[in-house]
GROMACS .gro file of C-alpha atoms in nm:
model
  321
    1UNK     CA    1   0.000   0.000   0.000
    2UNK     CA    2   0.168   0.371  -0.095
    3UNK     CA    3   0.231   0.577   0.211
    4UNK     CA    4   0.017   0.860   0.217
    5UNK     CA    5   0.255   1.076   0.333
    6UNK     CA    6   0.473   1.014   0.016
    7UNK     CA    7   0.146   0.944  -0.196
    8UNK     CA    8   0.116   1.143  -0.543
    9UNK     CA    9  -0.076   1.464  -0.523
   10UNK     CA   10  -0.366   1.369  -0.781
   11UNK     CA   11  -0.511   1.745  -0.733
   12UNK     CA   12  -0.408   2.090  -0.892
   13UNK     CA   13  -0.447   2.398  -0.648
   14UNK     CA   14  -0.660   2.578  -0.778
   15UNK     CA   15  -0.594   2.985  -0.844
   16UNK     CA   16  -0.825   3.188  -0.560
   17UNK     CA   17  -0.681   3.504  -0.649
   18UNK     CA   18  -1.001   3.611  -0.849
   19UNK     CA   19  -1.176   3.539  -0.525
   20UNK     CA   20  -0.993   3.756  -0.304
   21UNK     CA   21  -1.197   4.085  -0.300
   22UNK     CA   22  -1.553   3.851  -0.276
   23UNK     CA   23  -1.802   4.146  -0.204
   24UNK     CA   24  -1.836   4.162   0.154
   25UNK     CA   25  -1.516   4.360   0.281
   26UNK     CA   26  -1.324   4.037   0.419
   27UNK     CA   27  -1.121   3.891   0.155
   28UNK     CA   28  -1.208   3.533   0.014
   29UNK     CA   29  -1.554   3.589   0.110
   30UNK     CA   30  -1.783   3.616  -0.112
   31UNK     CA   31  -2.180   3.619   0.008
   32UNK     CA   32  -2.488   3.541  -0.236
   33UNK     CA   33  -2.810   3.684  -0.105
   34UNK     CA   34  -3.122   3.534  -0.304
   35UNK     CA   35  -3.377   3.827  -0.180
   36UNK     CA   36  -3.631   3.523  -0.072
   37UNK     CA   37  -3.640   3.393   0.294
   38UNK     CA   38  -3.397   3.122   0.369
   39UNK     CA   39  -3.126   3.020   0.582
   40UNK     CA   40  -2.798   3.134   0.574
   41UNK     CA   41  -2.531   2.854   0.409
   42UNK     CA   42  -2.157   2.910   0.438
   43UNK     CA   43  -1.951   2.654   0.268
   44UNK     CA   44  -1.585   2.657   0.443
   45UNK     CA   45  -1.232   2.569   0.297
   46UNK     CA   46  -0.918   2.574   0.347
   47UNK     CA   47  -0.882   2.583   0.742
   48UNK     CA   48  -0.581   2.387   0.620
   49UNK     CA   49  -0.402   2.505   0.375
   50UNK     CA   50  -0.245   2.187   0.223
   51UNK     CA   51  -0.643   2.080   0.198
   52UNK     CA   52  -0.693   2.186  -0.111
   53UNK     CA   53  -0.994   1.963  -0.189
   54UNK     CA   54  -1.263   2.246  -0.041
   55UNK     CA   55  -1.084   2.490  -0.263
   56UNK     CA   56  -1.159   2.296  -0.579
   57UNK     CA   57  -1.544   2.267  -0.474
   58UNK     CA   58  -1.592   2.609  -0.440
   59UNK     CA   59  -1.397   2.675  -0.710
   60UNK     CA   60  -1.579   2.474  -0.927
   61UNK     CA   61  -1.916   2.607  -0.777
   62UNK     CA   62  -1.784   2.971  -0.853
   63UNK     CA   63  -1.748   2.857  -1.219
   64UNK     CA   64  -2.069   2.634  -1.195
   65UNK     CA   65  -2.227   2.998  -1.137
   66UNK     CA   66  -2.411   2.874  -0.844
   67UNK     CA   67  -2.669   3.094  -0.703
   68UNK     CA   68  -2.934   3.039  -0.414
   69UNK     CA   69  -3.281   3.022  -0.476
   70UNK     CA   70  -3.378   3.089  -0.095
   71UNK     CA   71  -3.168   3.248   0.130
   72UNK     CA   72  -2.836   3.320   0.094
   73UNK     CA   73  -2.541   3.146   0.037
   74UNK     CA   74  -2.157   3.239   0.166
   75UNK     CA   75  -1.809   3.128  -0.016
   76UNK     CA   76  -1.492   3.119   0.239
   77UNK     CA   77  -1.143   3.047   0.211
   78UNK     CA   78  -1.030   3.035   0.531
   79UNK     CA   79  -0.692   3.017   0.604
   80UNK     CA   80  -0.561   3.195   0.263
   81UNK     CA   81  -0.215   3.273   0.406
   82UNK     CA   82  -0.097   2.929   0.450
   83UNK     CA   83  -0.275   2.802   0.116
   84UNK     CA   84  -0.023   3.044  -0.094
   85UNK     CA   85   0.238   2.869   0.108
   86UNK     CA   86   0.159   2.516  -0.059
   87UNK     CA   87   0.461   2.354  -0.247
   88UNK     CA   88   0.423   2.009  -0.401
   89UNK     CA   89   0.758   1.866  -0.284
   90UNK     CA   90   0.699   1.970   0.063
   91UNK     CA   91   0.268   1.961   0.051
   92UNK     CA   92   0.247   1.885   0.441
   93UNK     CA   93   0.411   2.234   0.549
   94UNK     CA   94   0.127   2.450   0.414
   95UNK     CA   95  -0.092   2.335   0.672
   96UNK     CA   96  -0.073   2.643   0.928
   97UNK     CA   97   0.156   2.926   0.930
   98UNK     CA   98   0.166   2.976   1.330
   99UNK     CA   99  -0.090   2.755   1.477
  100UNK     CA  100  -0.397   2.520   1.406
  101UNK     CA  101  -0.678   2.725   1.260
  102UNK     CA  102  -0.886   2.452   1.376
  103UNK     CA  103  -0.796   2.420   1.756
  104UNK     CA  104  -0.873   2.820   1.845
  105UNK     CA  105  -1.236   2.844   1.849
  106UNK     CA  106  -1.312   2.957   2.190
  107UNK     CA  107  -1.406   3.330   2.320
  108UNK     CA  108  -1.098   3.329   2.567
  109UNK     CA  109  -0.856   3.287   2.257
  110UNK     CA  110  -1.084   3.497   2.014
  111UNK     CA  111  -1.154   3.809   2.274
  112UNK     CA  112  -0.762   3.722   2.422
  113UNK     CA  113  -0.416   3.938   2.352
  114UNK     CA  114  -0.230   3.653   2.196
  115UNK     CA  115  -0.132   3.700   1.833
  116UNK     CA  116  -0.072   3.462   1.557
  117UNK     CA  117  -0.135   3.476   1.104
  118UNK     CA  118  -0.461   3.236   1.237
  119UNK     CA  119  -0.566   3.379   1.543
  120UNK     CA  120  -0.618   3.735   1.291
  121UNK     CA  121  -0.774   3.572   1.069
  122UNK     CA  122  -1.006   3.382   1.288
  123UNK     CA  123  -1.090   3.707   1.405
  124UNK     CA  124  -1.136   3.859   1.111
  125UNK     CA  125  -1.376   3.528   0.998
  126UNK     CA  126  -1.566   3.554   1.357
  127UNK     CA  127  -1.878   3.743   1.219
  128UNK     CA  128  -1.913   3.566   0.883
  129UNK     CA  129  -1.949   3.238   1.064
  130UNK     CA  130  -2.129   3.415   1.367
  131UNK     CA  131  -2.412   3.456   1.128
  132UNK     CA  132  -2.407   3.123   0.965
  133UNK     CA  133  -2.748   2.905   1.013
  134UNK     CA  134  -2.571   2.593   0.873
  135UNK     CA  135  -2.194   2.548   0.820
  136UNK     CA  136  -2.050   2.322   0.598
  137UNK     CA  137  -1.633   2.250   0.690
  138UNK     CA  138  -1.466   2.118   0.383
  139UNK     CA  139  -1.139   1.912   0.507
  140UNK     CA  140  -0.936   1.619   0.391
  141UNK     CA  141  -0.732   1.349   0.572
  142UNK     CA  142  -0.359   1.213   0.591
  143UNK     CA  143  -0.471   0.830   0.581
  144UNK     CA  144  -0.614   0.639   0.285
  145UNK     CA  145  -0.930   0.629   0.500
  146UNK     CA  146  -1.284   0.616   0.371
  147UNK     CA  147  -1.459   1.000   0.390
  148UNK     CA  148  -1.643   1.041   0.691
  149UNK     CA  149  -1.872   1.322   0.820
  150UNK     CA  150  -1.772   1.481   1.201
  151UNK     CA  151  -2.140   1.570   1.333
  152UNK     CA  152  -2.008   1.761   1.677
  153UNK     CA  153  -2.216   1.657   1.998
  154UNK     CA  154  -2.538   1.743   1.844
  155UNK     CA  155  -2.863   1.606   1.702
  156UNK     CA  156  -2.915   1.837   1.508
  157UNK     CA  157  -2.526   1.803   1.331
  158UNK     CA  158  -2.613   1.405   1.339
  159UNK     CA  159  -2.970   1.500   1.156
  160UNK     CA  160  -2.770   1.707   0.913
  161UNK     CA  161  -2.551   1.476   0.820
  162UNK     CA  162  -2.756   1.196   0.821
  163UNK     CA  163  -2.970   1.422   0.561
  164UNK     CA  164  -2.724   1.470   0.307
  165UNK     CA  165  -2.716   1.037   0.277
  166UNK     CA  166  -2.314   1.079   0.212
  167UNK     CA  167  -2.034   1.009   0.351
  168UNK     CA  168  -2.106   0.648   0.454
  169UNK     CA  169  -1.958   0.724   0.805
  170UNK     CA  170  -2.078   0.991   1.071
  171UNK     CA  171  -1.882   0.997   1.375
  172UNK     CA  172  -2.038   1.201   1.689
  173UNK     CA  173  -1.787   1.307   1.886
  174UNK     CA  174  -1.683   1.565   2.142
  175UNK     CA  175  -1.321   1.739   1.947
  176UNK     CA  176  -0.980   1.766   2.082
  177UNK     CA  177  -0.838   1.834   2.371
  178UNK     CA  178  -0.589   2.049   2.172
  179UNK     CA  179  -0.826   2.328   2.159
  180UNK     CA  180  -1.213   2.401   1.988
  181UNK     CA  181  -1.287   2.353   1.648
  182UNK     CA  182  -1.459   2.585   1.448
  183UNK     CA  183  -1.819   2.349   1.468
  184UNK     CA  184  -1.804   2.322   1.818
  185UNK     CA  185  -1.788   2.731   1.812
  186UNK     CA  186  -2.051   2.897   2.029
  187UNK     CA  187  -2.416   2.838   1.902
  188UNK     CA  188  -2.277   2.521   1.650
  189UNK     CA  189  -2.229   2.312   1.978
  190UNK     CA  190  -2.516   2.486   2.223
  191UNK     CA  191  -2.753   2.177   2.366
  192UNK     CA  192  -3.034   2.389   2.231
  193UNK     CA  193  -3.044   2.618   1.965
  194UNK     CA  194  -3.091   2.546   1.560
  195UNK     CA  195  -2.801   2.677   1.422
  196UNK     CA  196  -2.554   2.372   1.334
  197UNK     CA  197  -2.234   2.294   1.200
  198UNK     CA  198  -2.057   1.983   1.072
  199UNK     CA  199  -1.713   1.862   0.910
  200UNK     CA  200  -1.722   1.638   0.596
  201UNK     CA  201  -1.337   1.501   0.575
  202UNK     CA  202  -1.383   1.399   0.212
  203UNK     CA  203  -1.080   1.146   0.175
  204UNK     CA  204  -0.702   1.139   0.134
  205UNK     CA  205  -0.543   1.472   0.065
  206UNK     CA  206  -0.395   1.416  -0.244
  207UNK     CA  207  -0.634   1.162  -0.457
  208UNK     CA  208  -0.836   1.287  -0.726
  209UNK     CA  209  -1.214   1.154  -0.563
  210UNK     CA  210  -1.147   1.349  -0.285
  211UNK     CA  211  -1.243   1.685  -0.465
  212UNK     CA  212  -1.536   1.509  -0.620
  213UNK     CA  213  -1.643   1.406  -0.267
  214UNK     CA  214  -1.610   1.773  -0.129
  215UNK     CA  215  -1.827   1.923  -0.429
  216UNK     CA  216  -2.057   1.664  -0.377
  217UNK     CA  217  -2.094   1.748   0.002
  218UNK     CA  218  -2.170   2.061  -0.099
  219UNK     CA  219  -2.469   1.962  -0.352
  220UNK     CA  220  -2.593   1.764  -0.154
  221UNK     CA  221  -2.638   2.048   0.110
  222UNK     CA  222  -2.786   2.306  -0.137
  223UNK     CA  223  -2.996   2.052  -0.312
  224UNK     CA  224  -3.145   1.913   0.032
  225UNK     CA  225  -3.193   2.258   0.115
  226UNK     CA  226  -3.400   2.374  -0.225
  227UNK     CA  227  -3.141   2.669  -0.288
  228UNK     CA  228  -3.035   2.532  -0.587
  229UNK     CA  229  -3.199   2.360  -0.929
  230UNK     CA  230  -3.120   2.043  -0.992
  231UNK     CA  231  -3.108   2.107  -1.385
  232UNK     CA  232  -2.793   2.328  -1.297
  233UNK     CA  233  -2.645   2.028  -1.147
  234UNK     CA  234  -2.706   1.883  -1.372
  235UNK     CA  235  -2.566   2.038  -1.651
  236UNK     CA  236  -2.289   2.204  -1.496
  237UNK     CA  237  -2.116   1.947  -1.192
  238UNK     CA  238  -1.887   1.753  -1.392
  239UNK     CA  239  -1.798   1.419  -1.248
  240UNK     CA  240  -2.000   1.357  -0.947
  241UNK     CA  241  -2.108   1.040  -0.704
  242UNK     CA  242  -2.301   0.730  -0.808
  243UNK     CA  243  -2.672   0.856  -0.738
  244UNK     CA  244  -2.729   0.558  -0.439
  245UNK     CA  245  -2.494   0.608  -0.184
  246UNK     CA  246  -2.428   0.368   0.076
  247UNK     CA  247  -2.628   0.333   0.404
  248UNK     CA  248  -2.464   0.526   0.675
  249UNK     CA  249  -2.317   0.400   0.994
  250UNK     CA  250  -2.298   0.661   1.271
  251UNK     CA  251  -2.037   0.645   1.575
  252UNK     CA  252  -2.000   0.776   1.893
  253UNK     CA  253  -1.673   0.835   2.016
  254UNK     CA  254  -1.623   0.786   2.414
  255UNK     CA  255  -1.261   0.894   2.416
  256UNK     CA  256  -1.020   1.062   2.280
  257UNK     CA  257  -0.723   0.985   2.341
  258UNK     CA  258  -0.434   1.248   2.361
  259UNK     CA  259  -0.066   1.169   2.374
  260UNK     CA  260   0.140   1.221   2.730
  261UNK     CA  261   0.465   1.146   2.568
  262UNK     CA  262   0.668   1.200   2.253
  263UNK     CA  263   0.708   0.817   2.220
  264UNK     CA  264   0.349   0.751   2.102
  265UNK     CA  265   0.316   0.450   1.845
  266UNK     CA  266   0.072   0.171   1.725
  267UNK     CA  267   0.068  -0.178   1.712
  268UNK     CA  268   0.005  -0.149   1.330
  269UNK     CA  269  -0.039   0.084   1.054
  270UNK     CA  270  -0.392   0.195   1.123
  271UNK     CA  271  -0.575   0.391   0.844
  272UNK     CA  272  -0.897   0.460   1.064
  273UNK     CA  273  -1.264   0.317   1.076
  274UNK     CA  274  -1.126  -0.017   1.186
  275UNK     CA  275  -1.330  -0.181   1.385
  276UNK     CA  276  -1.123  -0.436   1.673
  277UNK     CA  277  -1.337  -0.688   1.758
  278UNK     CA  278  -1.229  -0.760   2.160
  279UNK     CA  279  -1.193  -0.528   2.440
  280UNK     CA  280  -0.843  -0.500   2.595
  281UNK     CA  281  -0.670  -0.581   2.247
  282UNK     CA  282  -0.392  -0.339   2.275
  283UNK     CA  283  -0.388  -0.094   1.993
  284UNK     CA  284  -0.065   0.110   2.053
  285UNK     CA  285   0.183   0.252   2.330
  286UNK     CA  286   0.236   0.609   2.479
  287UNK     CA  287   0.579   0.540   2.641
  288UNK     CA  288   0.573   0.259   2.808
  289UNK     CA  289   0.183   0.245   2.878
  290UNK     CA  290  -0.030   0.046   2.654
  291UNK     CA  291  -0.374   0.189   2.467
  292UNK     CA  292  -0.611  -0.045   2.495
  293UNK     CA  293  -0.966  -0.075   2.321
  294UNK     CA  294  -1.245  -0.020   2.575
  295UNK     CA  295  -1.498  -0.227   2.480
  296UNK     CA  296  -1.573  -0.535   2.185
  297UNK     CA  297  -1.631  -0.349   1.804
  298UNK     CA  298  -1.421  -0.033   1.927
  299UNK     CA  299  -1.387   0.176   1.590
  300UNK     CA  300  -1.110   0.370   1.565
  301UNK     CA  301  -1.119   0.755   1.431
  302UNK     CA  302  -0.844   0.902   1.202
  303UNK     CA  303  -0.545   0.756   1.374
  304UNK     CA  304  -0.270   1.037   1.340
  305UNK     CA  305   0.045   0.937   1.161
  306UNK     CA  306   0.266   1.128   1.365
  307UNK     CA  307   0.143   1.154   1.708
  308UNK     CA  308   0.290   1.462   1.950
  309UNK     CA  309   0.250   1.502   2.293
  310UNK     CA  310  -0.047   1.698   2.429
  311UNK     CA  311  -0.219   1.629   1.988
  312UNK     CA  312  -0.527   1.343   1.972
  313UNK     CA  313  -0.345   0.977   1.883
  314UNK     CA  314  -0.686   0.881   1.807
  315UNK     CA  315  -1.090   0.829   1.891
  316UNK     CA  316  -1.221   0.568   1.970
  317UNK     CA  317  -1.611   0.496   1.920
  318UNK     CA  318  -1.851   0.273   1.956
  319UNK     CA  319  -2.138   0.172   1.650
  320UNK     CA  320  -2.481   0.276   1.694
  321UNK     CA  321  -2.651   0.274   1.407
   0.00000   0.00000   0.00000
């Protein structure tokens, strides 16, 4: 099996530059208000910047000429500065350029003093996703592992998710202990509320299904949702998913488990969405203290290839549905 880390990079970046002044005063976002009542859609990418999947789809939805019917309908590339950074013979070091634009969604880093290239441009992002009714996080994995949709703690994410009848895999789960992601932000994660938010990780980073998968996502969403035509899918999508997709299994992760040590490593090369049939079969080892699964049919969530102390290893989740 290739190494994903050394795997071929099936994808072309595309060019956002036309993007950049959008119409709403914060670059790369560009807002489409339909005039009829509706909620308010944003489709996110780029929160990595060596995920260049989500950049495709809206790409390819700016050139689709995509519209909304109902509502209104927002565009964002997120974190821009560390997309120009991307370089094919080194793809993994465009993912940040100080920090994790994904692990610094709480008011006590937003409203703090601490500076960083993500923590401004979170900032600058706040209010676009502040008045989002339904977010939609484009992102793509290391591992070769089957696309999978992160739901957040929610019904509501799980009922979202569940709607769109693709991926195959929705895992419930509570984030990182690394910091908050951007759909566990304020009203996204609230017990009650409607506004919701959920993470489609569409497939390796580099292979060429993985941008069909994140378009996809994103039809799905605005077809479900009656702010687009079908005929204009139609016509104007390109390659997309067989029509039937598989039935969905849906996970709950009880743990996550977070490195204590530098020395972090697994029994085997995990990929993710295995499922290990006994409790207590040891799975890996964080120093000298062994990770074992919980409980029989323990499924285990987007293993990381290199694990750091203080980062999520792993999740580990039980089936329920």
């Amino acid at each position: 099996m290739t190494d994903p880390l050394f795997a071929p990079i099936e994808l072309t970046p595309p060019d956002i530059a036309p993007y950049r002044r959008g119409n709403t005063g914060i670059d790369h976002v560009t807002s489409l208000t339909s005039g009829e009542a509706g909620p308010h859609v944003v489709l996110n990418a780029l929160v990595h910047g060596n995920e260049i999947s989500g950049a495709i789809a809206l790409d390819s939805l700016f050139r689709m000429g995509v519209r909304p019917r109902r509502g209104r309908l927002s565009l964002v590339f997120a974190n821009t500065a560390a997309y120009r950074n991307f370089d094919r013979q080194n793809p993994y070091a465009s993912r940040f350029v100080d920090e994790d634009f994904n692990r610094l969604w709480s008011p006590e880093l937003l409203d703090g003093r601490r500076d960083s290239v993500e923590l401004r441009r979170a900032r600058q992002l706040r209010p676009v996703y502040e008045s989002a009714d339904l977010l939609l996080d484009l992102h793509s994995m290391t591992a070769d592992t089957a696309p999978l949709t992160l739901c957040g703690p929610t019904g509501r994410g799980r009922d979202l998710a569940l709607g769109l009848r693709y991926p195959a895999w929705v895992v419930a789960d509570g984030g990182h202990a690394g910091g908050r992601r951007l759909i566990d932000y304020g009203a996204f994660a609230a017990a009650e509320g409607a506004r919701t938010a959920i993470l489609v990780e569409c497939g390796q980073h580099w292979r060429a299904e993985t941008a069909v998968v994140a378009l996809e996502s994103c039809l799905r969403l605005l077809l479900g949702l009656e702010m687009i035509d079908a005929e204009l899918v139609d016509e104007r999508a390109g390659p997309r998913l067989k029509t039937r997709a598989d039935p969905q299994r849906v996970v709950e992760v009880t743990e996550a488990v977070t490195a204590a040590t530098e020395h972090f490593r697994f029994t085997a090369p995990f990929v993710g969405l295995e499922v290990i049939g006994r409790a207590g079969t040891v799975i890996g080892w964080d120093g000298e203290r062994p990770l074992r699964t919980p409980y029989d049919d323990c499924v285990l969530i987007m293993p990381a290839r290199r694990v750091k102390a203080g980062q999520t290893a792993v999740r580990l989740g039980r089936l329920v549905g």
